[in-house]
PDB file of C-alpha atoms in Angstrom:
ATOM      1  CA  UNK A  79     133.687  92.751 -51.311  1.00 57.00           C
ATOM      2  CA  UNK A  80     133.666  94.935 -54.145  1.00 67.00           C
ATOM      3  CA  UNK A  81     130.253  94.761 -56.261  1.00 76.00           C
ATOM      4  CA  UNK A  82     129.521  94.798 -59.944  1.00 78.00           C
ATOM      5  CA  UNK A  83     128.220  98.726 -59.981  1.00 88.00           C
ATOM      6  CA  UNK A  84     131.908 100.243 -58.254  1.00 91.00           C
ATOM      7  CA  UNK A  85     133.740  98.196 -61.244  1.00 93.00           C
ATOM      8  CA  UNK A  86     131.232  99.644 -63.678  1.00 93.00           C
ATOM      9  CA  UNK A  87     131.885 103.209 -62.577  1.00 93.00           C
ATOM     10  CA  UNK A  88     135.599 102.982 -62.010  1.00 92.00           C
ATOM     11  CA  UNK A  89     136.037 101.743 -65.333  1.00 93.00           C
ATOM     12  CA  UNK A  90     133.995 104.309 -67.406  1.00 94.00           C
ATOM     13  CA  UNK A  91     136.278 106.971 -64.874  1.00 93.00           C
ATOM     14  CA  UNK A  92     139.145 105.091 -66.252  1.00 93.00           C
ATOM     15  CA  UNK A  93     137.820 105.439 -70.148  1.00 93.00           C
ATOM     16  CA  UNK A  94     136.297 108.341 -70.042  1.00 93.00           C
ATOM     17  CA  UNK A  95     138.012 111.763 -71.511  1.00 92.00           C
ATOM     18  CA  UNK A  96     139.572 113.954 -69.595  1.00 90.00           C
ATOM     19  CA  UNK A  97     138.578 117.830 -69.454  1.00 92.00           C
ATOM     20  CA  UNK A  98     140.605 120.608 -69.834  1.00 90.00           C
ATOM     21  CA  UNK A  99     139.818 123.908 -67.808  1.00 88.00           C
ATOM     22  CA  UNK A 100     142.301 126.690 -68.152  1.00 83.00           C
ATOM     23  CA  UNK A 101     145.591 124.669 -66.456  1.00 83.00           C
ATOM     24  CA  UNK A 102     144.076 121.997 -64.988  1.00 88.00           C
ATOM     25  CA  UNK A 103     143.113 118.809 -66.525  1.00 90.00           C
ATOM     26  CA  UNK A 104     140.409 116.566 -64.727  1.00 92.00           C
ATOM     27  CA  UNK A 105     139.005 112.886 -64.852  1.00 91.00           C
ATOM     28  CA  UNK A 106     134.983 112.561 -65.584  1.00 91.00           C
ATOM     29  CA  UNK A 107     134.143 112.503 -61.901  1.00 91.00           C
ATOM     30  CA  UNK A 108     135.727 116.571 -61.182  1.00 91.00           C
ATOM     31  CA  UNK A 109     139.041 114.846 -59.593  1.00 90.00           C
ATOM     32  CA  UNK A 110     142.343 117.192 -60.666  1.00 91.00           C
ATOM     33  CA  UNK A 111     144.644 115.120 -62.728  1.00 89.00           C
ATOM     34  CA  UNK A 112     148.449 115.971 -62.189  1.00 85.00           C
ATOM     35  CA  UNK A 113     150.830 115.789 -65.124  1.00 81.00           C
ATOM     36  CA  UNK A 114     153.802 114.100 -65.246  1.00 76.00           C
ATOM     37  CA  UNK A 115     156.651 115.460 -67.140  1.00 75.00           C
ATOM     38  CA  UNK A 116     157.897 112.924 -69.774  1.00 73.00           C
ATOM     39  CA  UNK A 117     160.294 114.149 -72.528  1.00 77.00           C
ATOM     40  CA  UNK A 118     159.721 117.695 -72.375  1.00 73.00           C
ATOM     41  CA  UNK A 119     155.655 117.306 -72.744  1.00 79.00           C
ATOM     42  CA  UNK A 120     153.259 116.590 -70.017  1.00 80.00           C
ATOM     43  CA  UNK A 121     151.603 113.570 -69.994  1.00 83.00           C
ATOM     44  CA  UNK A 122     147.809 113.159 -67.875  1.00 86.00           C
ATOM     45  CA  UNK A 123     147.373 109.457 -66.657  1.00 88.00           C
ATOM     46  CA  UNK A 124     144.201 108.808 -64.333  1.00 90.00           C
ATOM     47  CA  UNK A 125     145.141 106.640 -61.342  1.00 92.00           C
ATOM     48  CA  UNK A 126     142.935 103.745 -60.780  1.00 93.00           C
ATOM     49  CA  UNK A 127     141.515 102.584 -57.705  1.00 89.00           C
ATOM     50  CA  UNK A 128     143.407  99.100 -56.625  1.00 85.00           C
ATOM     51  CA  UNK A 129     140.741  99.105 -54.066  1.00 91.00           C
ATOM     52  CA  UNK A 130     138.255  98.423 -56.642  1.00 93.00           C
ATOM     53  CA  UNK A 131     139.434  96.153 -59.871  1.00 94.00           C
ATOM     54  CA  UNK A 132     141.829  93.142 -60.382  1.00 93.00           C
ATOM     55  CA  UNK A 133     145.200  93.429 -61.243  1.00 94.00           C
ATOM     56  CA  UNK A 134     144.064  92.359 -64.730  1.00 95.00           C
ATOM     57  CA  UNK A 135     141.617  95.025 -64.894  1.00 95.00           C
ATOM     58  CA  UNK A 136     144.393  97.424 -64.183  1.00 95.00           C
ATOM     59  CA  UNK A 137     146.480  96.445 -67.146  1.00 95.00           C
ATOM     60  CA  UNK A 138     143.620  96.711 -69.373  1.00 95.00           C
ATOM     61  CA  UNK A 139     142.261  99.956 -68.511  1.00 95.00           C
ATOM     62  CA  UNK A 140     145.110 101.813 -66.947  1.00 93.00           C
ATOM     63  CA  UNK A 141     148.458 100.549 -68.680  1.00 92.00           C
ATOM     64  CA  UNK A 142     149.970 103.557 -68.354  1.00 90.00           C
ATOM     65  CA  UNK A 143     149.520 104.290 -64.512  1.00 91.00           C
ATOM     66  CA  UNK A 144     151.958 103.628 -61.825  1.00 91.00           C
ATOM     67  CA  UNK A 145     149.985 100.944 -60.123  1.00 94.00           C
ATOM     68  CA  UNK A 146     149.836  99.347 -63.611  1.00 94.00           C
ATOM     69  CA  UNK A 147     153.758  99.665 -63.049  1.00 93.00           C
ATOM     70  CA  UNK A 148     153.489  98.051 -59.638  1.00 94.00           C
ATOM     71  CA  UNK A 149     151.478  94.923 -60.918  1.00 95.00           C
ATOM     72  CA  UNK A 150     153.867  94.261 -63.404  1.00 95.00           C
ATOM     73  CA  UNK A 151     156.626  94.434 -61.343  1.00 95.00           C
ATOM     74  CA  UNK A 152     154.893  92.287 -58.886  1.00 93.00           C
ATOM     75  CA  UNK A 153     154.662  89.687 -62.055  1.00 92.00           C
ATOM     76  CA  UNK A 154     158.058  89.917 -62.573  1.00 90.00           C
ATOM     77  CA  UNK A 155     157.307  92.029 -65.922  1.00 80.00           C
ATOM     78  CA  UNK A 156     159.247  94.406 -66.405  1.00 67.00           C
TER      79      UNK A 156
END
């Protein structure tokens, strides 16, 4: 089971900003964030940990992300 202090950290990873050093981009715990190419201009989403929060919690904090993709698809959203 997941407990209250691993939500409360993956979410602040999740809202945090990310920081920019030379060409990489990175989340607020140091991990490399790969950009995806969208329209000509890159575009930095932060992956959340499915481990960790609800599918709820994913579409609140992470809409953007592909497991965000996943849970909508799974809800027939999309």
């Amino acid at each position: 089971m997941v407990n209250d202090n691993s939500k409360t950290v993956e979410i602040n990873r999740l809202k945090s900003p990310l920081k920019y050093d030379d060409y990489k981009v990175y989340d607020s715990h140091g991990n490399e964030i790969k950009g995806v190419e969208t329209f000509s201009k890159l575009q930095y989403v932060i992956e959340p940990d499915s481990n960790i929060l609800s599918d709820d919690e994913i579409l609140e904090y992470a809409p953007n992300s592909k497991e965000a993709a996943k849970v909508r698809l799974r809800r027939g959203v999309g």
